[in-house]
Amino acid sequence: MRPLTTVTAVAVPLLRDNIDTDAIIPSREMRTTGRSGLADGLFAGWRYQGGEGRQPNPEFVLNQPRFAGAQILLAGQNFGCGSSREHAVWALAEFGFRAVLAQSFAPIFYRNCIRNGMLPAVLGGAALAQIAATVEANPVSEQISIEVASGTISLPDGRQWHFELEAAAKTMLMEGLDEIDLTLKLRSAIEAFATRDRVERPWIYLEDL
Amino acid sequence: MTPPRTLFAKIWERHRITDLPGGMTLMAIDRIFLHERTGAVALRGLQAAGRGVADPARAFCVMDHIVDTRPGRGDQTLMPGGQAFITDTRAAAQSTGITLFDVTDPDQGIVHVISPELGIVLPGATLIAPDSHTCTQGALGAFAWGIGSSEAEHALATGTLRVSQPRTMRVSFSGRLGAGVTPKDMAIALIARHGAAGGTGCAVEFAGDAVASLDMEGRMTLCNMAAEFGAMSALIAPDVTTIEYLKGRRYAPPGLLWGRAVKHWRSLVSDPGATFEIEIAMDAGAIEPMVSWGTSPEHSVGIGESIPASAGERALTYMGVHKGRALRGLPINAAFIGSCTNSRLSDLRRAAALLVGRRIAPGITALCVPGSTAVKRAAEAEGLDKVFTAAGFEWRESGCSMCFFAGGERFPAGARVISSTNRNFEGRQGPGIRTHIASPETVAASAIAGAIADPREFVR
Ligand code: SF4
């Protein structure tokens, strides 16, 4: 996984609450059993006229040239709610996003972010409104800088905000770690657990029955 | 004496392998369930990384999401590219050796319907699936939750998951449901009152007399919609109802193990005095049949009420309704009975009881999709299929069907649908489709009336 330590980039404001994963990547846009080819379907229902086809809807913020190359998304409360589809994070990442700053996140989406090198940073409503207002006025010159290690978000004029991130999540993001490899190193603890548990709850172990 | 513990804490501690630096815990995962929508990605990812499934006997997979529900179905689907999801999943399941319930398997059905039906989910077990409604299965007293595809890959490869301990919440329903009011209405009423994010990050235990008196299928409906409440999982303490339900099911503990398992399950209750981080009390007797008016399940009111003055413009515009409009009498175009929320035998029976000897209103498209092939068989044995078709409903093969839109089958553009599903998001049932979620009874009553209707007026 690509490590994420700092980002300085254009941010796009999409300050709605309850943006669900069907909105982020509609089910009909998940066309294969792979993890790629999803960027095109990102926010398809809003991004394209009539919600289908590929005629861009000029009103939608991601279609506005001034937000080209954006890597940071600003959102409201409960971002990523609904279906557990990890495709939502894959689509955002493939489109070029590296961080989402929101008032709150749906838990499955939040965990999916960490596993895929995407920063989910929680900020207060007032902070988000201020950042959005600044960015909205001038996205290209008002780029946002994020530093994962210190949990800092800054604007060019020096205003700063802080976000909290679990230490484990921070390490995962900054070092681009693969969780499965990490867990397989704990094999002896896993095996010790199973040996004990097989005696206590044998009905769980269907292969033995 | 050990301090009092919650049901959740007992399951959590039982499965804790080790605490990880940074606050997460490595948990043992007892059961993994995949479906063709999100499971193939996980299986293929695993294979691409050169890894196998740690314990194939405890991993299951079913074709439910994309699979066609029209009679005589095979691998073909109306969704462009849909067939590849089925064939890729089949190939990956077969080569990894996990148990597959394929398209024509007599046990095929929606994952959260067949897992309890087959006794795959058990009290006190941990069960994960890359599907947000996995919390449904907590109705059996399991810790069951939805995960992403990468986590599914992790669980398949290691038999474990890295989990942050959720907060605990108890929602106690006191009193008794009124006639014509159902567990679906309990769930919607809770979300309407406390918000779609009201249970965010919580393991929610449903408790109280009104929950204890529900049958297993009703408990599953209630737990199903914990996903719409933002919860990580839902749990109901196993009791006699749970144990009776599980007895003799295919994957339930056999022989002498049954008695040992039951003894263990009986200990799975929240001890008196155990504390929850959040407690919510609801009066079941005060709940009305509920119906949604907007684009989040929290946008819901009692059937006799009107759209509130606080309604947001965006939702109103999408739904084509206005503030102050009464829900009752709002004309509909289509009706859908199905989904992991409300497609079990008891749901179909209650809807059929309203439909018997009646016809749906002219011009309405109506569909009934049983939650599993076993439910379909049982319903047909009772003649329920005849009731539905005589009333003007289509009778389908089991699957998720039009609970969500995958690009193929759809209702006509702009249709207003009364639906026994769990999500009324923009576009959930297709671009521009306006979904009103409600109980199967309310769906049946509305289909007859041709407009949103109070099921209590149709009970005989
Ligand atoms: S029935 Fe609907 S909510 Fe349930 S698993 Fe299928 S798509 Fe998801």
XYZ file of C-alpha atoms and ligand atoms in Angstrom:
677
model
C 0.000 0.000 0.000
C 1.189 3.492 -0.799
C 2.303 5.214 2.410
C 0.563 8.450 3.336
C 2.529 10.962 5.393
C 1.687 14.391 4.007
C -0.570 15.765 1.289
C -0.834 19.272 -0.059
C -3.582 19.534 -2.624
C -6.770 21.096 -3.907
C -9.804 20.242 -1.774
C -13.380 19.852 -2.951
C -16.254 20.860 -0.680
C -19.231 18.500 -0.669
C -20.652 19.446 2.695
C -23.708 17.238 2.714
C -24.637 14.927 5.556
C -25.233 11.188 5.168
C -23.453 10.777 1.827
C -23.899 7.039 1.438
C -21.760 4.533 -0.425
C -24.472 4.105 -3.093
C -23.962 7.809 -3.840
C -20.168 7.465 -3.801
C -20.224 4.485 -6.153
C -23.637 3.350 -7.361
C -24.075 -0.390 -7.482
C -24.518 -0.323 -11.259
C -21.016 1.211 -11.585
C -19.340 -1.789 -9.958
C -19.035 -3.677 -13.194
C -16.379 -6.274 -12.490
C -15.151 -8.437 -9.641
C -11.876 -6.488 -9.591
C -10.906 -3.365 -7.656
C -10.132 -1.053 -10.554
C -12.105 0.749 -13.228
C -14.183 2.467 -10.579
C -13.089 6.132 -10.825
C -15.373 6.710 -13.761
C -18.398 5.732 -11.696
C -17.463 7.859 -8.656
C -20.537 9.909 -7.634
C -22.082 8.887 -10.975
C -25.608 9.725 -9.844
C -24.612 13.346 -9.277
C -21.715 13.705 -11.679
C -23.542 12.763 -14.869
C -26.701 14.273 -16.281
C -29.752 12.289 -15.298
C -27.549 10.167 -13.054
C -26.704 7.749 -15.851
C -24.650 7.832 -19.063
C -21.502 9.932 -19.194
C -22.706 13.468 -19.993
C -21.125 15.567 -17.207
C -23.480 17.557 -15.029
C -21.797 21.004 -14.980
C -23.439 21.856 -11.649
C -21.663 19.099 -9.766
C -18.602 20.337 -7.966
C -16.212 17.624 -9.180
C -16.911 18.652 -12.780
C -15.811 22.236 -12.215
C -12.365 22.815 -13.759
C -11.190 24.848 -10.768
C -11.283 21.699 -8.652
C -9.281 19.631 -11.142
C -6.692 17.381 -9.531
C -8.357 17.509 -6.118
C -6.998 15.004 -3.609
C -8.954 16.050 -0.542
C -12.709 15.804 -0.075
C -14.656 17.846 2.476
C -17.929 16.351 3.680
C -20.544 16.587 6.441
C -21.785 14.060 8.950
C -21.933 10.268 8.657
C -19.913 10.126 5.432
C -19.813 6.680 3.827
C -22.954 5.312 5.486
C -25.000 2.533 3.937
C -23.659 -0.467 2.052
C -20.313 -1.831 3.241
C -18.875 -1.858 -0.270
C -15.150 -1.161 -0.136
C -15.512 -0.038 -3.745
C -16.438 3.377 -2.339
C -12.905 3.835 -1.034
C -11.332 2.235 -4.106
C -13.298 4.598 -6.360
C -12.257 7.676 -4.364
C -8.621 6.514 -4.371
C -8.576 5.726 -8.067
C -10.036 9.151 -8.801
C -7.052 10.616 -6.935
C -8.373 11.339 -3.452
C -6.021 10.675 -0.540
C -8.027 12.134 2.320
C -11.607 12.834 3.356
C -12.249 15.457 6.017
C -15.702 15.086 7.514
C -17.702 15.746 10.655
C -18.137 12.020 11.179
C -17.775 8.749 9.288
C -19.729 5.523 9.100
C -17.564 2.912 10.869
C -17.198 0.380 8.037
C -16.199 3.112 5.613
C -13.751 4.517 8.147
C -11.987 1.187 8.552
C -11.955 0.615 4.822
C -10.155 3.958 4.420
C -7.336 2.999 6.770
C -6.827 -0.302 4.967
C -6.525 1.444 1.637
C -4.189 4.323 2.391
C -6.971 6.909 2.573
C -7.011 9.317 5.517
C -10.412 9.767 7.187
C -10.013 12.865 9.376
C -12.772 13.994 11.716
C -13.128 17.766 12.119
C -15.760 19.926 13.792
C -18.570 21.450 11.764
C -17.248 24.984 12.280
C -13.739 24.036 11.109
C -15.105 22.336 8.027
C -17.294 25.317 7.214
C -14.310 27.670 7.484
C -12.099 25.450 5.345
C -14.845 24.995 2.773
C -15.493 28.727 2.559
C -11.797 29.433 1.990
C -11.398 26.677 -0.570
C -14.614 27.554 -2.377
C -13.351 31.092 -2.999
C -10.063 29.990 -4.476
C -9.317 26.294 -4.606
C -6.058 26.430 -6.483
C -4.235 28.991 -4.372
C -5.861 27.848 -1.120
C -4.505 24.333 -1.099
C -4.845 22.339 2.085
C -1.860 20.687 3.735
C -2.259 17.607 5.865
C 0.396 16.059 8.068
C -0.594 12.638 9.356
C 2.126 12.286 12.027
C 1.059 15.364 13.987
C -2.582 15.198 12.906
C -2.513 18.709 11.509
C -4.477 20.383 8.754
C -3.301 23.803 7.626
C -4.275 26.495 5.191
C -1.751 28.743 3.436
C -2.661 31.693 5.721
C -1.426 29.725 8.718
C -4.770 28.646 10.216
C -4.474 25.149 11.628
C -6.761 22.420 12.915
C -6.030 19.176 14.685
C -7.538 15.740 14.121
C -7.276 12.566 16.171
C -6.286 9.219 14.752
C -5.726 5.938 16.591
C -2.025 5.160 16.857
C -2.458 1.862 14.980
C -4.281 3.566 12.127
C -1.595 6.217 11.950
C 1.150 3.617 11.646
C -0.786 1.707 9.008
C -1.239 4.828 6.901
C 2.250 6.214 7.328
C 4.059 2.962 6.658
C 1.646 1.599 4.060
C 1.457 -1.697 5.936
C -0.358 -4.841 4.844
C -2.483 -6.049 7.743
C -2.548 -9.680 6.728
C 1.236 -9.908 6.879
C 1.214 -8.296 10.299
C -1.380 -10.720 11.594
C 0.286 -13.810 10.173
C 3.292 -12.955 12.348
C 1.023 -13.597 15.348
C 0.456 -17.204 14.287
C 1.538 -18.749 17.571
C -0.979 -16.689 19.560
C -3.719 -17.615 17.079
C -2.880 -21.294 17.310
C -2.740 -21.240 21.095
C -6.191 -19.669 21.146
C -7.635 -22.289 18.785
C -6.206 -25.192 20.779
C -7.871 -23.934 23.946
C -11.118 -22.927 22.233
C -11.520 -26.306 20.496
C -11.844 -27.882 23.910
C -14.250 -25.281 25.264
C -16.469 -24.760 22.205
C -15.970 -27.805 19.958
C -19.220 -27.151 18.053
C -17.654 -24.104 16.433
C -15.044 -26.199 14.606
C -17.068 -27.680 11.780
C -14.062 -29.388 10.217
C -13.810 -31.612 13.317
C -17.480 -32.642 13.411
C -17.168 -12.135 42.442
C -16.620 -11.069 38.858
C -18.161 -7.717 38.028
C -21.393 -7.856 35.988
C -20.770 -8.037 32.267
C -22.867 -7.337 29.209
C -23.735 -10.027 26.680
C -21.450 -8.253 24.251
C -18.529 -8.194 26.707
C -18.861 -11.953 27.266
C -18.607 -12.683 23.548
C -15.848 -10.154 23.090
C -13.686 -11.582 25.847
C -14.260 -15.136 24.676
C -12.861 -14.261 21.229
C -10.006 -11.995 22.188
C -6.742 -13.536 21.015
C -4.469 -10.660 21.896
C -4.541 -6.901 22.209
C -2.643 -5.102 19.479
C -0.551 -1.998 19.881
C -2.622 1.097 19.226
C -5.857 -0.027 20.806
C -7.179 -2.725 18.499
C -7.819 -6.340 19.427
C -7.122 -9.449 17.403
C -10.395 -11.380 17.489
C -11.114 -14.985 16.515
C -13.733 -15.225 13.772
C -15.970 -18.309 13.959
C -17.916 -17.953 10.716
C -17.354 -16.084 7.440
C -20.115 -15.600 4.897
C -19.538 -14.195 1.415
C -21.821 -13.348 -1.480
C -21.152 -12.816 -5.163
C -21.443 -9.037 -4.915
C -18.455 -8.399 -2.680
C -17.088 -11.860 -1.922
C -15.497 -12.583 -5.280
C -13.291 -9.513 -4.856
C -12.039 -10.852 -1.524
C -11.463 -14.395 -2.771
C -9.682 -13.154 -5.868
C -7.549 -10.766 -3.822
C -6.557 -13.647 -1.598
C -5.629 -15.828 -4.526
C -3.707 -13.025 -6.221
C -1.613 -12.660 -3.064
C -0.891 -16.399 -3.112
C -2.790 -17.019 0.109
C -5.355 -19.674 0.946
C -8.383 -19.827 3.222
C -7.231 -20.718 6.739
C -10.331 -22.729 7.557
C -12.569 -23.471 4.552
C -15.064 -25.535 6.621
C -16.106 -22.342 8.422
C -16.431 -20.137 5.336
C -19.611 -20.019 3.243
C -20.687 -18.264 0.100
C -24.018 -17.724 -1.614
C -25.339 -16.245 -4.846
C -27.998 -13.767 -3.777
C -27.286 -10.210 -4.850
C -26.913 -10.219 -8.589
C -28.534 -13.543 -9.369
C -31.721 -13.237 -11.393
C -34.999 -13.828 -9.558
C -37.184 -14.469 -12.590
C -38.449 -18.029 -12.929
C -36.175 -20.458 -14.758
C -33.045 -18.514 -13.919
C -29.471 -19.577 -14.649
C -26.213 -17.617 -14.562
C -27.526 -14.944 -16.914
C -28.661 -11.721 -15.306
C -30.096 -8.484 -16.579
C -27.218 -6.578 -15.009
C -24.564 -5.779 -17.620
C -21.546 -7.900 -16.686
C -23.546 -9.571 -13.919
C -22.827 -13.069 -15.082
C -19.102 -12.598 -14.414
C -19.841 -11.982 -10.720
C -21.528 -15.352 -10.586
C -18.995 -17.332 -12.571
C -15.978 -15.658 -10.905
C -17.424 -16.284 -7.464
C -18.195 -19.899 -8.273
C -14.685 -20.528 -9.572
C -13.048 -18.819 -6.598
C -15.280 -20.604 -4.069
C -14.607 -23.974 -5.643
C -10.859 -23.539 -5.820
C -10.615 -22.352 -2.196
C -12.829 -25.189 -0.949
C -15.367 -23.084 0.927
C -19.031 -24.148 1.017
C -21.003 -22.630 -1.839
C -24.777 -22.306 -2.087
C -25.006 -21.912 -5.833
C -27.783 -20.488 -8.012
C -29.848 -23.684 -8.146
C -28.977 -25.025 -4.689
C -32.087 -25.883 -2.611
C -30.503 -23.896 0.245
C -29.824 -20.786 -1.843
C -31.183 -17.509 -0.484
C -30.257 -14.113 0.896
C -27.186 -14.532 3.097
C -28.834 -13.176 6.263
C -31.869 -15.370 5.729
C -30.091 -18.662 5.066
C -27.370 -18.342 7.677
C -29.886 -18.637 10.563
C -32.013 -21.090 8.568
C -29.085 -23.477 8.267
C -27.810 -22.883 11.787
C -24.562 -21.433 10.491
C -24.800 -18.487 12.848
C -24.915 -19.575 16.481
C -25.318 -17.812 19.823
C -22.036 -16.522 21.185
C -20.259 -16.916 17.850
C -18.469 -14.217 15.885
C -19.645 -14.000 12.295
C -18.578 -11.552 9.625
C -19.671 -10.916 6.054
C -18.742 -8.179 3.609
C -22.282 -6.871 3.814
C -23.645 -4.152 6.062
C -26.759 -6.077 7.121
C -24.761 -8.846 8.759
C -26.035 -7.379 12.048
C -29.325 -9.171 11.217
C -27.748 -12.376 12.459
C -27.113 -10.917 15.913
C -30.754 -11.816 16.546
C -29.448 -15.256 17.544
C -27.155 -13.789 20.172
C -24.081 -13.799 17.953
C -21.668 -10.921 17.486
C -22.187 -10.457 13.744
C -21.086 -7.442 11.770
C -20.460 -6.168 8.274
C -16.951 -5.548 7.015
C -15.191 -4.461 3.843
C -13.715 -6.785 1.258
C -10.124 -6.345 2.519
C -11.233 -7.307 6.003
C -12.969 -10.348 4.554
C -9.659 -11.231 2.922
C -7.925 -10.825 6.269
C -10.467 -13.051 8.010
C -10.282 -15.706 5.307
C -6.485 -15.797 5.396
C -6.031 -15.706 9.161
C -9.313 -16.732 10.821
C -9.095 -13.468 12.744
C -9.865 -9.801 12.450
C -8.357 -6.638 13.919
C -11.215 -4.870 15.625
C -11.637 -1.718 17.677
C -13.947 -2.394 20.564
C -17.311 -0.808 19.846
C -19.237 1.205 22.399
C -22.123 -0.603 24.023
C -25.718 0.525 23.819
C -28.905 -1.061 25.101
C -32.234 -0.267 23.523
C -35.046 -1.503 25.748
C -38.518 -1.823 24.295
C -41.140 -2.053 27.004
C -44.828 -2.824 26.612
C -46.550 -4.617 23.762
C -46.879 -3.881 20.080
C -50.363 -2.940 18.975
C -52.254 -4.975 16.373
C -50.855 -4.433 12.887
C -47.597 -3.027 14.282
C -44.459 -5.073 13.603
C -40.751 -5.353 14.424
C -40.079 -3.361 11.252
C -42.042 -0.489 12.761
C -40.041 -0.805 15.995
C -36.808 -0.423 14.019
C -38.017 2.505 11.934
C -39.494 4.236 14.991
C -36.153 3.948 16.787
C -34.268 5.440 13.826
C -36.849 8.177 13.292
C -36.501 9.186 16.934
C -32.730 8.877 17.407
C -31.374 9.426 13.892
C -29.616 7.341 11.230
C -26.351 7.877 13.102
C -27.918 7.340 16.543
C -26.095 4.066 17.115
C -22.867 4.853 15.280
C -20.037 2.557 16.234
C -22.112 0.715 18.825
C -22.820 -2.903 19.566
C -26.514 -2.487 20.300
C -28.312 -4.959 22.520
C -32.069 -5.039 22.004
C -33.814 -5.943 25.223
C -37.067 -5.586 27.109
C -40.382 -7.440 27.168
C -41.396 -6.375 23.677
C -38.195 -7.891 22.259
C -38.305 -11.073 24.350
C -41.825 -11.769 23.097
C -40.807 -11.580 19.419
C -40.290 -14.765 17.423
C -36.870 -15.320 15.807
C -37.916 -13.890 12.463
C -39.193 -10.705 14.072
C -35.936 -10.404 16.012
C -34.010 -10.679 12.745
C -36.056 -7.842 11.229
C -35.309 -5.642 14.229
C -31.581 -6.417 14.209
C -31.415 -6.005 10.416
C -32.136 -2.312 10.607
C -29.421 -1.652 13.181
C -27.341 -1.001 10.050
C -29.629 1.949 9.265
C -29.065 3.159 12.844
C -25.315 3.320 12.182
C -24.604 0.443 14.566
C -21.705 -1.949 14.110
C -23.832 -4.848 15.249
C -26.999 -5.769 17.052
C -27.528 -8.504 19.630
C -30.436 -10.166 21.351
C -29.672 -12.501 24.251
C -30.359 -16.132 23.327
C -33.320 -17.634 25.175
C -35.715 -20.571 24.829
C -37.052 -19.122 21.573
C -33.539 -19.029 20.120
C -32.649 -22.525 21.257
C -35.916 -24.016 19.985
C -35.346 -22.280 16.666
C -31.858 -23.741 16.241
C -32.609 -27.305 17.247
C -32.023 -29.707 14.372
C -30.711 -27.132 11.910
C -28.057 -28.425 9.527
C -24.970 -26.796 11.040
C -26.236 -26.617 14.644
C -24.176 -28.633 17.158
C -24.927 -32.348 16.680
C -25.449 -35.139 19.189
C -23.941 -34.708 22.617
C -22.471 -31.346 21.672
C -25.971 -29.855 21.540
C -26.429 -30.039 25.305
C -22.991 -28.596 25.968
C -23.605 -25.770 23.534
C -27.004 -24.945 25.051
C -25.425 -24.792 28.502
C -22.901 -22.274 27.197
C -25.562 -20.260 25.360
C -27.703 -19.955 28.488
C -24.871 -17.976 30.108
C -24.989 -15.398 27.326
C -27.079 -12.683 28.933
C -26.219 -9.254 30.235
C -25.776 -9.697 33.972
C -28.005 -7.642 36.273
C -26.138 -4.424 36.965
C -24.011 -4.580 33.813
C -23.544 -1.091 32.446
C -23.891 0.176 28.891
C -22.321 3.371 27.606
C -25.673 4.441 26.184
C -29.181 3.365 27.232
C -32.311 4.132 25.234
C -35.857 3.293 26.301
C -38.707 2.914 23.831
C -42.375 2.194 24.522
C -43.468 -0.469 22.045
C -47.113 0.194 22.819
C -46.810 3.755 21.508
C -45.435 2.733 18.104
C -47.611 3.135 15.011
C -47.065 1.492 11.636
C -44.194 3.576 10.220
C -43.435 4.753 6.715
C -40.545 6.801 5.332
C -41.164 10.014 3.413
C -37.567 10.983 2.478
C -34.183 9.598 1.476
C -32.842 8.403 4.824
C -34.557 5.891 7.106
C -34.624 8.651 9.733
C -37.032 10.492 7.438
C -39.942 8.425 8.701
C -43.206 9.090 10.512
C -46.224 7.208 11.782
C -48.640 6.272 9.026
C -51.225 8.798 10.185
C -48.764 11.688 10.258
C -47.657 14.270 7.724
C -44.249 15.202 6.389
C -42.654 17.350 9.097
C -41.971 21.059 8.790
C -38.288 20.323 9.440
C -37.958 18.239 6.213
C -34.961 19.183 4.037
C -35.443 20.498 0.510
C -33.154 17.974 -1.116
C -35.075 14.974 0.172
C -38.434 16.605 -0.570
C -37.426 17.368 -4.162
C -36.060 13.892 -4.797
C -39.172 12.290 -3.348
C -41.552 14.685 -5.092
C -43.411 15.519 -1.894
C -43.919 18.643 0.187
C -43.998 19.562 3.854
C -47.296 18.955 5.555
C -48.382 16.309 3.001
C -50.084 13.352 4.652
C -48.376 10.055 3.857
C -51.598 8.129 3.927
C -53.226 8.364 0.499
C -50.018 9.227 -1.391
C -50.420 7.357 -4.707
C -47.840 4.686 -5.487
C -46.728 2.931 -8.676
C -45.142 -0.206 -7.332
C -44.917 -2.467 -4.305
C -42.052 -4.732 -3.278
C -42.053 -7.448 -0.634
C -38.657 -8.990 -0.118
C -35.121 -8.377 1.236
C -33.223 -9.603 4.269
C -35.434 -7.320 6.377
C -38.830 -8.802 5.574
C -38.914 -11.834 3.305
C -39.169 -14.709 5.746
C -42.123 -17.049 5.987
C -43.852 -15.087 8.765
C -43.538 -11.871 6.720
C -45.091 -13.513 3.682
C -47.857 -15.013 5.777
C -48.808 -11.673 7.304
C -48.794 -9.909 3.926
C -50.790 -12.740 2.366
C -53.378 -12.536 5.148
C -54.208 -9.017 3.958
C -54.135 -9.949 0.293
C -56.303 -13.019 0.371
C -59.450 -12.470 -1.705
C -58.293 -8.993 -2.763
C -56.598 -7.464 -5.821
C -53.907 -4.842 -6.018
C -55.039 -1.524 -7.500
C -54.968 -1.207 -11.303
C -51.667 -0.020 -12.777
C -49.541 -1.107 -9.795
C -46.522 -3.330 -10.359
C -46.109 -5.650 -7.393
C -43.431 -8.200 -6.621
C -42.930 -10.752 -3.901
C -39.449 -12.235 -3.612
C -38.997 -14.884 -0.900
C -35.839 -14.528 1.158
C -34.651 -18.032 0.506
C -35.447 -21.015 -1.665
C -36.531 -22.805 1.519
C -38.927 -19.963 2.374
C -40.269 -20.154 -1.176
C -40.867 -23.904 -0.874
C -42.561 -23.536 2.510
C -44.735 -20.680 1.259
C -45.785 -22.688 -1.782
C -46.623 -25.660 0.414
C -49.092 -23.400 2.247
C -50.450 -21.935 -0.982
C -49.166 -18.430 -0.265
C -47.792 -18.117 -3.801
C -51.365 -18.523 -5.069
C -52.564 -15.741 -2.772
C -49.882 -13.387 -4.040
C -50.404 -14.165 -7.720
C -54.197 -14.071 -7.439
C -53.856 -10.612 -5.898
C -51.710 -9.488 -8.826
C -48.213 -9.884 -7.373
C -45.394 -11.506 -9.303
C -43.955 -14.499 -7.429
C -40.198 -14.842 -7.776
C -37.203 -17.021 -7.085
C -35.240 -16.022 -3.996
C -32.586 -13.279 -3.941
C -31.988 -9.620 -3.144
C -33.791 -8.652 -6.337
C -35.009 -5.065 -6.395
C -33.907 -4.274 -2.868
C -31.055 -2.546 -4.674
C -30.332 -1.538 -8.239
C -27.430 -3.277 -9.908
C -27.941 -1.891 -13.395
C -30.389 -4.451 -14.715
C -33.954 -5.029 -13.641
C -35.692 -1.883 -12.493
C -38.947 -0.143 -11.784
C -40.038 2.477 -14.329
C -38.177 5.807 -14.030
C -39.598 8.063 -11.342
C -41.754 5.302 -9.860
C -42.927 5.644 -6.284
C -42.403 2.314 -4.552
C -43.675 1.069 -1.222
C -41.090 -1.447 -0.137
C -40.445 -3.857 2.707
C -36.696 -3.241 2.319
C -34.406 -1.304 4.645
C -32.998 1.567 2.576
C -34.733 4.495 0.948
C -31.574 6.224 -0.272
C -31.593 8.202 -3.520
C -31.296 5.728 -6.375
C -31.185 2.681 -4.090
C -33.839 0.892 -6.178
C -32.786 2.602 -9.422
C -32.145 6.108 -10.765
C -34.924 8.456 -9.743
C -36.879 5.747 -7.933
C -38.722 6.999 -4.857
C -38.692 4.372 -2.149
C -40.925 4.403 0.920
C -39.913 1.748 3.415
C -42.531 0.068 5.581
C -43.625 -3.300 6.973
C -44.857 -6.098 4.650
C -48.400 -5.478 5.932
C -48.198 -1.804 5.016
C -46.803 -2.736 1.599
C -49.647 -5.192 0.985
C -52.305 -2.729 2.186
C -50.850 0.044 0.034
C -50.704 -2.193 -3.025
C -54.427 -2.914 -2.603
C -55.251 0.755 -2.063
C -52.951 2.024 -4.826
C -51.713 4.565 -2.303
C -49.897 4.480 1.014
C -52.349 2.881 3.409
C -52.694 1.969 7.065
C -52.580 -1.829 7.305
C -54.835 -1.780 10.367
C -57.727 -0.775 8.135
C -57.234 -3.956 6.126
C -56.935 -6.479 8.914
C -59.901 -8.831 9.043
S -31.669 -7.977 0.563
Fe -30.969 -5.913 0.192
S -30.119 -5.191 2.126
Fe -30.353 -7.419 2.258
S -28.348 -8.259 1.689
Fe -29.607 -8.155 -0.194
S -29.162 -6.143 -1.110
Fe -28.422 -6.105 1.007
